[in-house]
């Protein structure tokens, strides 16, 4: 419930699948988790916004450079990996390390993200 003058801000931070290596990694993750038929759709979040409010929507890109180990550790926090189990997770991350070292031989991953933001004022 929003009081008069109140605002509701919703945001999601997703990997930018327009970047080649990220799209490839996303495809491997979808295969691993049995979601091969699901393509990323950043606009899907906006279609499910609460009715009755007028939302302003924005997408903002940002990037960061992180060590390869930090990137892989972040991947390992996805809840799907908890279900997958420790051995299968470890195997996937080891393979992913090899693939990413081919793209980023210096061991620093250039991650790009898209923040999808929706704000409504009542």
Tab-separated table of N, CA, C and O in Angstrom:
chain	number	residue	atom	x	y	z
A	1	UNK	N	0.846	-1.154	0.000
A	1	UNK	CA	0.000	0.000	0.000
A	1	UNK	C	0.898	1.225	0.000
A	1	UNK	O	1.831	1.319	0.790
A	2	UNK	N	0.615	2.145	-0.891
A	2	UNK	CA	1.353	3.409	-0.948
A	2	UNK	C	0.480	4.540	-0.439
A	2	UNK	O	-0.677	4.658	-0.809
A	3	UNK	N	1.049	5.351	0.403
A	3	UNK	CA	0.312	6.552	0.819
A	3	UNK	C	0.521	7.637	-0.237
A	3	UNK	O	1.442	7.561	-1.052
A	4	UNK	N	-0.326	8.638	-0.230
A	4	UNK	CA	-0.206	9.752	-1.183
A	4	UNK	C	1.196	10.340	-1.099
A	4	UNK	O	1.713	10.573	-0.016
A	5	UNK	N	1.789	10.543	-2.263
A	5	UNK	CA	3.139	11.090	-2.325
A	5	UNK	C	4.218	10.035	-2.181
A	5	UNK	O	5.397	10.330	-2.332
A	6	UNK	N	3.807	8.798	-1.867
A	6	UNK	CA	4.774	7.710	-1.733
A	6	UNK	C	5.221	7.201	-3.092
A	6	UNK	O	4.572	7.430	-4.109
A	7	UNK	N	6.326	6.526	-3.127
A	7	UNK	CA	6.864	5.981	-4.375
A	7	UNK	C	7.202	4.516	-4.205
A	7	UNK	O	7.562	4.072	-3.111
A	8	UNK	N	7.056	3.791	-5.284
A	8	UNK	CA	7.448	2.383	-5.331
A	8	UNK	C	8.502	2.263	-6.417
A	8	UNK	O	8.257	2.627	-7.573
A	9	UNK	N	9.675	1.790	-6.046
A	9	UNK	CA	10.755	1.577	-7.011
A	9	UNK	C	11.099	0.092	-7.029
A	9	UNK	O	11.314	-0.518	-5.983
A	10	UNK	N	11.098	-0.476	-8.204
A	10	UNK	CA	11.448	-1.884	-8.396
A	10	UNK	C	12.611	-1.937	-9.376
A	10	UNK	O	12.591	-1.250	-10.398
A	11	UNK	N	13.618	-2.743	-9.065
A	11	UNK	CA	14.720	-2.853	-10.003
A	11	UNK	C	15.321	-4.250	-9.984
A	11	UNK	O	15.235	-4.973	-9.003
A	12	UNK	N	15.888	-4.596	-11.125
A	12	UNK	CA	16.529	-5.892	-11.323
A	12	UNK	C	17.863	-5.634	-12.001
A	12	UNK	O	17.971	-4.791	-12.887
A	13	UNK	N	18.857	-6.367	-11.601
A	13	UNK	CA	20.191	-6.245	-12.158
A	13	UNK	C	20.506	-7.552	-12.876
A	13	UNK	O	20.609	-8.601	-12.238
A	14	UNK	N	20.621	-7.503	-14.211
A	14	UNK	CA	20.861	-8.708	-15.007
A	14	UNK	C	22.111	-8.562	-15.851
A	14	UNK	O	22.451	-7.449	-16.283
A	15	UNK	N	22.747	-9.683	-16.114
A	15	UNK	CA	23.865	-9.685	-17.058
A	15	UNK	C	23.350	-9.221	-18.418
A	15	UNK	O	22.226	-9.535	-18.801
A	16	UNK	N	24.178	-8.477	-19.127
A	16	UNK	CA	23.797	-7.950	-20.437
A	16	UNK	C	24.021	-9.024	-21.492
A	16	UNK	O	25.146	-9.272	-21.922
A	17	UNK	N	22.951	-9.659	-21.918
A	17	UNK	CA	23.053	-10.778	-22.867
A	17	UNK	C	23.326	-10.326	-24.298
A	17	UNK	O	23.413	-11.161	-25.193
A	18	UNK	N	23.489	-9.013	-24.525
A	18	UNK	CA	23.901	-8.559	-25.852
A	18	UNK	C	25.417	-8.671	-26.024
A	18	UNK	O	25.925	-8.511	-27.130
A	19	UNK	N	26.131	-8.921	-24.931
A	19	UNK	CA	27.584	-9.127	-24.977
A	19	UNK	C	27.820	-10.598	-25.322
A	19	UNK	O	27.263	-11.490	-24.668
A	20	UNK	N	28.642	-10.840	-26.334
A	20	UNK	CA	28.836	-12.193	-26.858
A	20	UNK	C	29.180	-13.249	-25.826
A	20	UNK	O	28.515	-14.287	-25.734
A	21	UNK	N	30.228	-13.036	-25.030
A	21	UNK	CA	30.633	-14.062	-24.075
A	21	UNK	C	29.556	-14.284	-23.017
A	21	UNK	O	29.357	-15.409	-22.547
A	22	UNK	N	28.826	-13.215	-22.653
A	22	UNK	CA	27.758	-13.338	-21.661
A	22	UNK	C	26.597	-14.145	-22.227
A	22	UNK	O	26.044	-15.006	-21.533
A	23	UNK	N	26.241	-13.888	-23.486
A	23	UNK	CA	25.168	-14.659	-24.129
A	23	UNK	C	25.544	-16.134	-24.194
A	23	UNK	O	24.702	-17.004	-23.936
A	24	UNK	N	26.803	-16.415	-24.505
A	24	UNK	CA	27.263	-17.815	-24.544
A	24	UNK	C	27.171	-18.457	-23.163
A	24	UNK	O	26.713	-19.593	-23.026
A	25	UNK	N	27.604	-17.726	-22.138
A	25	UNK	CA	27.536	-18.263	-20.780
A	25	UNK	C	26.086	-18.466	-20.355
A	25	UNK	O	25.744	-19.491	-19.757
A	26	UNK	N	25.216	-17.516	-20.670
A	26	UNK	CA	23.791	-17.654	-20.343
A	26	UNK	C	23.206	-18.900	-21.005
A	26	UNK	O	22.411	-19.625	-20.392
A	27	UNK	N	23.590	-19.163	-22.258
A	27	UNK	CA	23.091	-20.352	-22.963
A	27	UNK	C	23.570	-21.623	-22.266
A	27	UNK	O	22.799	-22.578	-22.111
A	28	UNK	N	24.829	-21.639	-21.820
A	28	UNK	CA	25.336	-22.815	-21.094
A	28	UNK	C	24.587	-23.004	-19.779
A	28	UNK	O	24.256	-24.128	-19.396
A	29	UNK	N	24.314	-21.895	-19.091
A	29	UNK	CA	23.570	-21.989	-17.829
A	29	UNK	C	22.151	-22.494	-18.065
A	29	UNK	O	21.651	-23.335	-17.316
A	30	UNK	N	21.496	-22.002	-19.121
A	30	UNK	CA	20.137	-22.476	-19.417
A	30	UNK	C	20.145	-23.970	-19.734
A	30	UNK	O	19.254	-24.702	-19.291
A	31	UNK	N	21.145	-24.417	-20.495
A	31	UNK	CA	21.251	-25.861	-20.793
A	31	UNK	C	21.448	-26.654	-19.505
A	31	UNK	O	20.806	-27.678	-19.288
A	32	UNK	N	22.349	-26.187	-18.662
A	32	UNK	CA	22.658	-26.876	-17.405
A	32	UNK	C	21.416	-27.035	-16.534
A	32	UNK	O	21.195	-28.084	-15.936
A	33	UNK	N	20.595	-25.996	-16.499
A	33	UNK	CA	19.426	-25.999	-15.622
A	33	UNK	C	18.138	-26.405	-16.333
A	33	UNK	O	17.050	-26.274	-15.777
A	34	UNK	N	18.269	-26.913	-17.571
A	34	UNK	CA	17.102	-27.420	-18.285
A	34	UNK	C	16.148	-26.347	-18.769
A	34	UNK	O	14.948	-26.582	-18.845
A	35	UNK	N	16.676	-25.195	-19.093
A	35	UNK	CA	15.822	-24.090	-19.550
A	35	UNK	C	16.261	-23.618	-20.935
A	35	UNK	O	16.210	-22.430	-21.232
A	36	UNK	N	16.678	-24.559	-21.783
A	36	UNK	CA	17.200	-24.209	-23.112
A	36	UNK	C	16.227	-23.400	-23.948
A	36	UNK	O	16.635	-22.596	-24.783
A	37	UNK	N	14.940	-23.635	-23.768
A	37	UNK	CA	13.931	-22.977	-24.595
A	37	UNK	C	13.619	-21.553	-24.146
A	37	UNK	O	12.868	-20.846	-24.811
A	38	UNK	N	14.181	-21.129	-23.038
A	38	UNK	CA	13.893	-19.802	-22.488
A	38	UNK	C	14.993	-18.819	-22.869
A	38	UNK	O	16.116	-18.946	-22.433
A	39	UNK	N	14.641	-17.853	-23.692
A	39	UNK	CA	15.578	-16.792	-24.051
A	39	UNK	C	15.409	-15.640	-23.063
A	39	UNK	O	14.303	-15.376	-22.602
A	40	UNK	N	16.500	-14.939	-22.745
A	40	UNK	CA	16.370	-13.787	-21.841
A	40	UNK	C	15.411	-12.749	-22.418
A	40	UNK	O	15.449	-12.449	-23.609
A	41	UNK	N	14.527	-12.225	-21.574
A	41	UNK	CA	13.568	-11.210	-21.994
A	41	UNK	C	13.483	-10.135	-20.914
A	41	UNK	O	12.660	-10.224	-20.006
A	42	UNK	N	14.375	-9.126	-20.982
A	42	UNK	CA	14.377	-8.094	-19.944
A	42	UNK	C	13.055	-7.343	-19.826
A	42	UNK	O	12.717	-6.848	-18.768
A	43	UNK	N	12.287	-7.259	-20.897
A	43	UNK	CA	11.017	-6.539	-20.852
A	43	UNK	C	9.938	-7.316	-20.107
A	43	UNK	O	8.926	-6.743	-19.709
A	44	UNK	N	10.132	-8.610	-19.891
A	44	UNK	CA	9.118	-9.434	-19.219
A	44	UNK	C	8.804	-8.893	-17.826
A	44	UNK	O	7.650	-8.926	-17.397
A	45	UNK	N	9.798	-8.385	-17.138
A	45	UNK	CA	9.571	-7.856	-15.786
A	45	UNK	C	8.602	-6.682	-15.798
A	45	UNK	O	7.787	-6.528	-14.907
A	46	UNK	N	8.711	-5.845	-16.808
A	46	UNK	CA	7.831	-4.680	-16.881
A	46	UNK	C	6.388	-5.077	-17.168
A	46	UNK	O	5.464	-4.395	-16.758
A	47	UNK	N	6.187	-6.193	-17.863
A	47	UNK	CA	4.818	-6.632	-18.166
A	47	UNK	C	4.095	-7.138	-16.921
A	47	UNK	O	2.879	-7.189	-16.899
A	48	UNK	N	4.839	-7.502	-15.881
A	48	UNK	CA	4.220	-8.029	-14.673
A	48	UNK	C	4.134	-7.028	-13.535
A	48	UNK	O	3.961	-7.424	-12.383
A	49	UNK	N	4.221	-5.745	-13.841
A	49	UNK	CA	4.153	-4.730	-12.785
A	49	UNK	C	2.756	-4.647	-12.187
A	49	UNK	O	1.769	-4.930	-12.866
A	50	UNK	N	2.670	-4.246	-10.906
A	50	UNK	CA	1.358	-4.141	-10.260
A	50	UNK	C	0.424	-3.222	-11.037
A	50	UNK	O	0.825	-2.135	-11.454
A	51	UNK	N	-0.819	-3.638	-11.225
A	51	UNK	CA	-1.789	-2.794	-11.940
A	51	UNK	C	-2.216	-1.614	-11.070
A	51	UNK	O	-2.071	-1.628	-9.860
A	52	UNK	N	-2.745	-0.592	-11.736
A	52	UNK	CA	-3.292	0.547	-11.009
A	52	UNK	C	-2.286	1.640	-10.717
A	52	UNK	O	-2.644	2.667	-10.154
A	53	UNK	N	-1.023	1.423	-11.064
A	53	UNK	CA	-0.010	2.455	-10.873
A	53	UNK	C	0.613	2.778	-12.221
A	53	UNK	O	0.744	1.904	-13.081
A	54	UNK	N	0.995	4.006	-12.398
A	54	UNK	CA	1.649	4.423	-13.632
A	54	UNK	C	3.160	4.410	-13.394
A	54	UNK	O	3.668	5.190	-12.590
A	55	UNK	N	3.867	3.519	-14.057
A	55	UNK	CA	5.296	3.349	-13.854
A	55	UNK	C	6.105	4.049	-14.940
A	55	UNK	O	5.774	3.977	-16.120
A	56	UNK	N	7.158	4.704	-14.532
A	56	UNK	CA	8.194	5.153	-15.462
A	56	UNK	C	9.226	4.028	-15.497
A	56	UNK	O	9.576	3.468	-14.451
A	57	UNK	N	9.680	3.675	-16.684
A	57	UNK	CA	10.602	2.548	-16.834
A	57	UNK	C	11.892	3.018	-17.481
A	57	UNK	O	11.884	3.831	-18.395
A	58	UNK	N	13.004	2.499	-16.990
A	58	UNK	CA	14.312	2.814	-17.550
A	58	UNK	C	15.189	1.566	-17.507
A	58	UNK	O	15.037	0.720	-16.629
A	59	UNK	N	16.105	1.524	-18.448
A	59	UNK	CA	17.157	0.498	-18.435
A	59	UNK	C	18.488	1.240	-18.442
A	59	UNK	O	18.688	2.139	-19.250
A	60	UNK	N	19.351	0.852	-17.550
A	60	UNK	CA	20.642	1.519	-17.412
A	60	UNK	C	21.730	0.446	-17.453
A	60	UNK	O	21.660	-0.543	-16.713
A	61	UNK	N	22.713	0.629	-18.319
A	61	UNK	CA	23.820	-0.330	-18.378
A	61	UNK	C	24.979	0.171	-17.519
A	61	UNK	O	25.171	1.374	-17.352
A	62	UNK	N	25.702	-0.784	-16.981
A	62	UNK	CA	26.913	-0.461	-16.236
A	62	UNK	C	27.852	-1.654	-16.349
A	62	UNK	O	27.444	-2.745	-16.750
A	63	UNK	N	29.106	-1.439	-16.018
A	63	UNK	CA	30.070	-2.527	-16.131
A	63	UNK	C	31.086	-2.454	-15.000
A	63	UNK	O	31.220	-1.428	-14.326
A	64	UNK	N	31.772	-3.551	-14.841
A	64	UNK	CA	32.850	-3.613	-13.854
A	64	UNK	C	33.851	-4.668	-14.299
A	64	UNK	O	33.518	-5.592	-15.051
A	65	UNK	N	35.060	-4.539	-13.816
A	65	UNK	CA	36.115	-5.528	-14.044
A	65	UNK	C	36.341	-6.260	-12.729
A	65	UNK	O	36.541	-5.617	-11.692
A	66	UNK	N	36.292	-7.580	-12.788
A	66	UNK	CA	36.476	-8.379	-11.574
A	66	UNK	C	37.415	-9.544	-11.870
A	66	UNK	O	37.487	-10.020	-13.003
A	67	UNK	N	38.113	-10.019	-10.850
A	67	UNK	CA	38.921	-11.223	-11.048
A	67	UNK	C	38.020	-12.398	-11.448
A	67	UNK	O	36.854	-12.474	-11.018
A	68	UNK	N	38.543	-13.290	-12.246
A	68	UNK	CA	37.793	-14.460	-12.698
A	68	UNK	C	37.197	-15.223	-11.522
A	68	UNK	O	36.035	-15.646	-11.573
A	69	UNK	N	37.965	-15.394	-10.443
A	69	UNK	CA	37.445	-16.127	-9.281
A	69	UNK	C	36.224	-15.433	-8.676
A	69	UNK	O	35.300	-16.101	-8.210
A	70	UNK	N	36.210	-14.109	-8.677
A	70	UNK	CA	35.045	-13.373	-8.151
A	70	UNK	C	33.828	-13.588	-9.044
A	70	UNK	O	32.710	-13.753	-8.548
A	71	UNK	N	34.051	-13.574	-10.357
A	71	UNK	CA	32.938	-13.815	-11.282
A	71	UNK	C	32.350	-15.202	-11.047
A	71	UNK	O	31.126	-15.355	-10.956
A	72	UNK	N	33.207	-16.205	-10.945
A	72	UNK	CA	32.723	-17.576	-10.736
A	72	UNK	C	32.060	-17.738	-9.374
A	72	UNK	O	31.040	-18.428	-9.256
A	73	UNK	N	32.600	-17.080	-8.355
A	73	UNK	CA	31.986	-17.140	-7.023
A	73	UNK	C	30.593	-16.512	-7.054
A	73	UNK	O	29.667	-17.021	-6.407
A	74	UNK	N	30.428	-15.440	-7.811
A	74	UNK	CA	29.109	-14.821	-7.944
A	74	UNK	C	28.142	-15.783	-8.635
A	74	UNK	O	26.991	-15.922	-8.207
A	75	UNK	N	28.597	-16.431	-9.703
A	75	UNK	CA	27.736	-17.420	-10.380
A	75	UNK	C	27.276	-18.497	-9.408
A	75	UNK	O	26.120	-18.912	-9.429
A	76	UNK	N	28.191	-18.945	-8.565
A	76	UNK	CA	27.885	-20.037	-7.636
A	76	UNK	C	26.821	-19.664	-6.616
A	76	UNK	O	26.261	-20.546	-5.957
A	77	UNK	N	26.500	-18.365	-6.485
A	77	UNK	CA	25.462	-17.955	-5.534
A	77	UNK	C	24.057	-18.105	-6.106
A	77	UNK	O	23.086	-17.957	-5.362
A	78	UNK	N	23.935	-18.376	-7.410
A	78	UNK	CA	22.603	-18.563	-7.996
A	78	UNK	C	21.920	-19.738	-7.309
A	78	UNK	O	22.513	-20.801	-7.123
A	79	UNK	N	20.681	-19.569	-6.956
A	79	UNK	CA	19.967	-20.613	-6.210
A	79	UNK	C	19.899	-21.929	-6.983
A	79	UNK	O	19.861	-22.994	-6.375
A	80	UNK	N	19.895	-21.868	-8.309
A	80	UNK	CA	19.859	-23.104	-9.098
A	80	UNK	C	21.050	-24.008	-8.788
A	80	UNK	O	20.940	-25.228	-8.841
A	81	UNK	N	22.193	-23.419	-8.463
A	81	UNK	CA	23.372	-24.227	-8.145
A	81	UNK	C	23.202	-24.975	-6.822
A	81	UNK	O	23.747	-26.056	-6.648
A	82	UNK	N	22.452	-24.398	-5.891
A	82	UNK	CA	22.199	-25.100	-4.629
A	82	UNK	C	21.441	-26.398	-4.878
A	82	UNK	O	21.708	-27.425	-4.260
A	83	UNK	N	20.497	-26.337	-5.798
A	83	UNK	CA	19.709	-27.523	-6.145
A	83	UNK	C	20.564	-28.524	-6.921
A	83	UNK	O	20.436	-29.732	-6.757
A	84	UNK	N	21.460	-28.004	-7.763
A	84	UNK	CA	22.303	-28.851	-8.604
A	84	UNK	C	23.235	-29.726	-7.774
A	84	UNK	O	23.504	-30.868	-8.132
A	85	UNK	N	23.729	-29.202	-6.676
A	85	UNK	CA	24.629	-29.964	-5.819
A	85	UNK	C	26.076	-29.551	-6.000
A	85	UNK	O	26.469	-28.982	-7.023
A	86	UNK	N	26.865	-29.872	-4.999
A	86	UNK	CA	28.251	-29.416	-4.937
A	86	UNK	C	29.131	-29.987	-6.053
A	86	UNK	O	29.925	-29.264	-6.656
A	87	UNK	N	29.002	-31.266	-6.330
A	87	UNK	CA	29.866	-31.887	-7.352
A	87	UNK	C	29.570	-31.340	-8.745
A	87	UNK	O	30.481	-30.968	-9.485
A	88	UNK	N	28.306	-31.292	-9.114
A	88	UNK	CA	27.932	-30.808	-10.445
A	88	UNK	C	28.256	-29.315	-10.581
A	88	UNK	O	28.708	-28.875	-11.641
A	89	UNK	N	28.063	-28.572	-9.508
A	89	UNK	CA	28.401	-27.151	-9.524
A	89	UNK	C	29.896	-26.971	-9.735
A	89	UNK	O	30.333	-26.176	-10.570
A	90	UNK	N	30.695	-27.719	-8.987
A	90	UNK	CA	32.146	-27.643	-9.118
A	90	UNK	C	32.617	-27.995	-10.522
A	90	UNK	O	33.502	-27.332	-11.078
A	91	UNK	N	32.012	-29.015	-11.115
A	91	UNK	CA	32.385	-29.423	-12.473
A	91	UNK	C	32.049	-28.324	-13.477
A	91	UNK	O	32.868	-28.000	-14.352
A	92	UNK	N	30.859	-27.750	-13.361
A	92	UNK	CA	30.476	-26.676	-14.286
A	92	UNK	C	31.413	-25.489	-14.144
A	92	UNK	O	31.886	-24.928	-15.145
A	93	UNK	N	31.685	-25.077	-12.904
A	93	UNK	CA	32.524	-23.902	-12.693
A	93	UNK	C	33.957	-24.136	-13.171
A	93	UNK	O	34.598	-23.210	-13.691
A	94	UNK	N	34.456	-25.354	-13.047
A	94	UNK	CA	35.805	-25.666	-13.550
A	94	UNK	C	35.841	-25.543	-15.074
A	94	UNK	O	36.791	-24.970	-15.635
A	95	UNK	N	34.831	-26.065	-15.748
A	95	UNK	CA	34.756	-25.926	-17.208
A	95	UNK	C	34.610	-24.462	-17.603
A	95	UNK	O	35.226	-24.008	-18.577
A	96	UNK	N	33.800	-23.743	-16.865
A	96	UNK	CA	33.564	-22.335	-17.168
A	96	UNK	C	34.858	-21.534	-16.993
A	96	UNK	O	35.136	-20.625	-17.773
A	97	UNK	N	35.640	-21.878	-16.002
A	97	UNK	CA	36.928	-21.209	-15.778
A	97	UNK	C	37.801	-21.331	-17.026
A	97	UNK	O	38.366	-20.343	-17.507
A	98	UNK	N	37.882	-22.536	-17.575
A	98	UNK	CA	38.683	-22.747	-18.780
A	98	UNK	C	38.176	-21.928	-19.959
A	98	UNK	O	38.963	-21.327	-20.695
A	99	UNK	N	36.873	-21.920	-20.147
A	99	UNK	CA	36.291	-21.142	-21.254
A	99	UNK	C	36.567	-19.645	-21.101
A	99	UNK	O	36.903	-18.955	-22.058
A	100	UNK	N	36.395	-19.147	-19.886
A	100	UNK	CA	36.571	-17.715	-19.669
A	100	UNK	C	38.035	-17.292	-19.739
A	100	UNK	O	38.327	-16.160	-20.138
A	101	UNK	N	38.949	-18.185	-19.386
A	101	UNK	CA	40.362	-17.845	-19.532
A	101	UNK	C	40.750	-17.676	-20.996
A	101	UNK	O	41.688	-16.939	-21.309
A	102	UNK	N	40.022	-18.330	-21.895
A	102	UNK	CA	40.260	-18.122	-23.321
A	102	UNK	C	39.822	-16.717	-23.744
A	102	UNK	O	40.450	-16.084	-24.585
A	103	UNK	N	38.741	-16.233	-23.166
A	103	UNK	CA	38.213	-14.907	-23.496
A	103	UNK	C	38.970	-13.819	-22.734
A	103	UNK	O	39.229	-12.730	-23.272
A	104	UNK	N	39.331	-14.101	-21.485
A	104	UNK	CA	40.005	-13.130	-20.617
A	104	UNK	C	41.306	-13.744	-20.091
A	104	UNK	O	41.396	-14.138	-18.922
A	105	UNK	N	42.337	-13.852	-20.946
A	105	UNK	CA	43.571	-14.544	-20.551
A	105	UNK	C	44.303	-13.892	-19.380
A	105	UNK	O	45.099	-14.558	-18.710
A	106	UNK	N	44.023	-12.624	-19.110
A	106	UNK	CA	44.671	-11.962	-17.968
A	106	UNK	C	43.955	-12.260	-16.647
A	106	UNK	O	44.371	-11.793	-15.588
A	107	UNK	N	42.843	-13.007	-16.711
A	107	UNK	CA	42.129	-13.391	-15.499
A	107	UNK	C	41.200	-12.327	-14.949
A	107	UNK	O	40.660	-12.477	-13.854
A	108	UNK	N	40.983	-11.246	-15.702
A	108	UNK	CA	40.061	-10.192	-15.286
A	108	UNK	C	38.863	-10.198	-16.228
A	108	UNK	O	39.016	-10.046	-17.434
A	109	UNK	N	37.686	-10.410	-15.669
A	109	UNK	CA	36.452	-10.509	-16.452
A	109	UNK	C	35.789	-9.139	-16.530
A	109	UNK	O	35.631	-8.461	-15.505
A	110	UNK	N	35.430	-8.750	-17.738
A	110	UNK	CA	34.704	-7.499	-17.953
A	110	UNK	C	33.215	-7.832	-17.978
A	110	UNK	O	32.697	-8.326	-18.971
A	111	UNK	N	32.551	-7.578	-16.865
A	111	UNK	CA	31.119	-7.864	-16.749
A	111	UNK	C	30.323	-6.617	-17.125
A	111	UNK	O	30.657	-5.518	-16.695
A	112	UNK	N	29.268	-6.823	-17.905
A	112	UNK	CA	28.350	-5.720	-18.207
A	112	UNK	C	26.951	-6.140	-17.771
A	112	UNK	O	26.536	-7.271	-18.012
A	113	UNK	N	26.265	-5.213	-17.144
A	113	UNK	CA	24.935	-5.465	-16.594
A	113	UNK	C	23.931	-4.450	-17.127
A	113	UNK	O	24.299	-3.371	-17.578
A	114	UNK	N	22.657	-4.832	-17.010
A	114	UNK	CA	21.560	-3.923	-17.307
A	114	UNK	C	20.662	-3.873	-16.079
A	114	UNK	O	20.188	-4.910	-15.618
A	115	UNK	N	20.466	-2.675	-15.566
A	115	UNK	CA	19.521	-2.474	-14.469
A	115	UNK	C	18.199	-2.072	-15.106
A	115	UNK	O	18.136	-1.127	-15.881
A	116	UNK	N	17.158	-2.836	-14.829
A	116	UNK	CA	15.800	-2.507	-15.268
A	116	UNK	C	15.105	-1.863	-14.062
A	116	UNK	O	15.014	-2.475	-12.995
A	117	UNK	N	14.669	-0.629	-14.233
A	117	UNK	CA	14.107	0.152	-13.140
A	117	UNK	C	12.688	0.584	-13.494
A	117	UNK	O	12.423	1.031	-14.600
A	118	UNK	N	11.788	0.408	-12.546
A	118	UNK	CA	10.401	0.879	-12.699
A	118	UNK	C	10.042	1.655	-11.437
A	118	UNK	O	10.212	1.164	-10.324
A	119	UNK	N	9.565	2.891	-11.627
A	119	UNK	CA	9.228	3.753	-10.481
A	119	UNK	C	7.813	4.290	-10.680
A	119	UNK	O	7.467	4.772	-11.761
A	120	UNK	N	7.008	4.206	-9.623
A	120	UNK	CA	5.654	4.768	-9.634
A	120	UNK	C	5.501	5.668	-8.420
A	120	UNK	O	5.965	5.344	-7.328
A	121	UNK	N	4.871	6.807	-8.621
A	121	UNK	CA	4.570	7.735	-7.530
A	121	UNK	C	3.064	7.790	-7.390
A	121	UNK	O	2.351	7.910	-8.374
A	122	UNK	N	2.600	7.683	-6.156
A	122	UNK	CA	1.144	7.671	-5.916
A	122	UNK	C	0.672	9.047	-5.536
A	122	UNK	O	1.230	9.754	-4.769
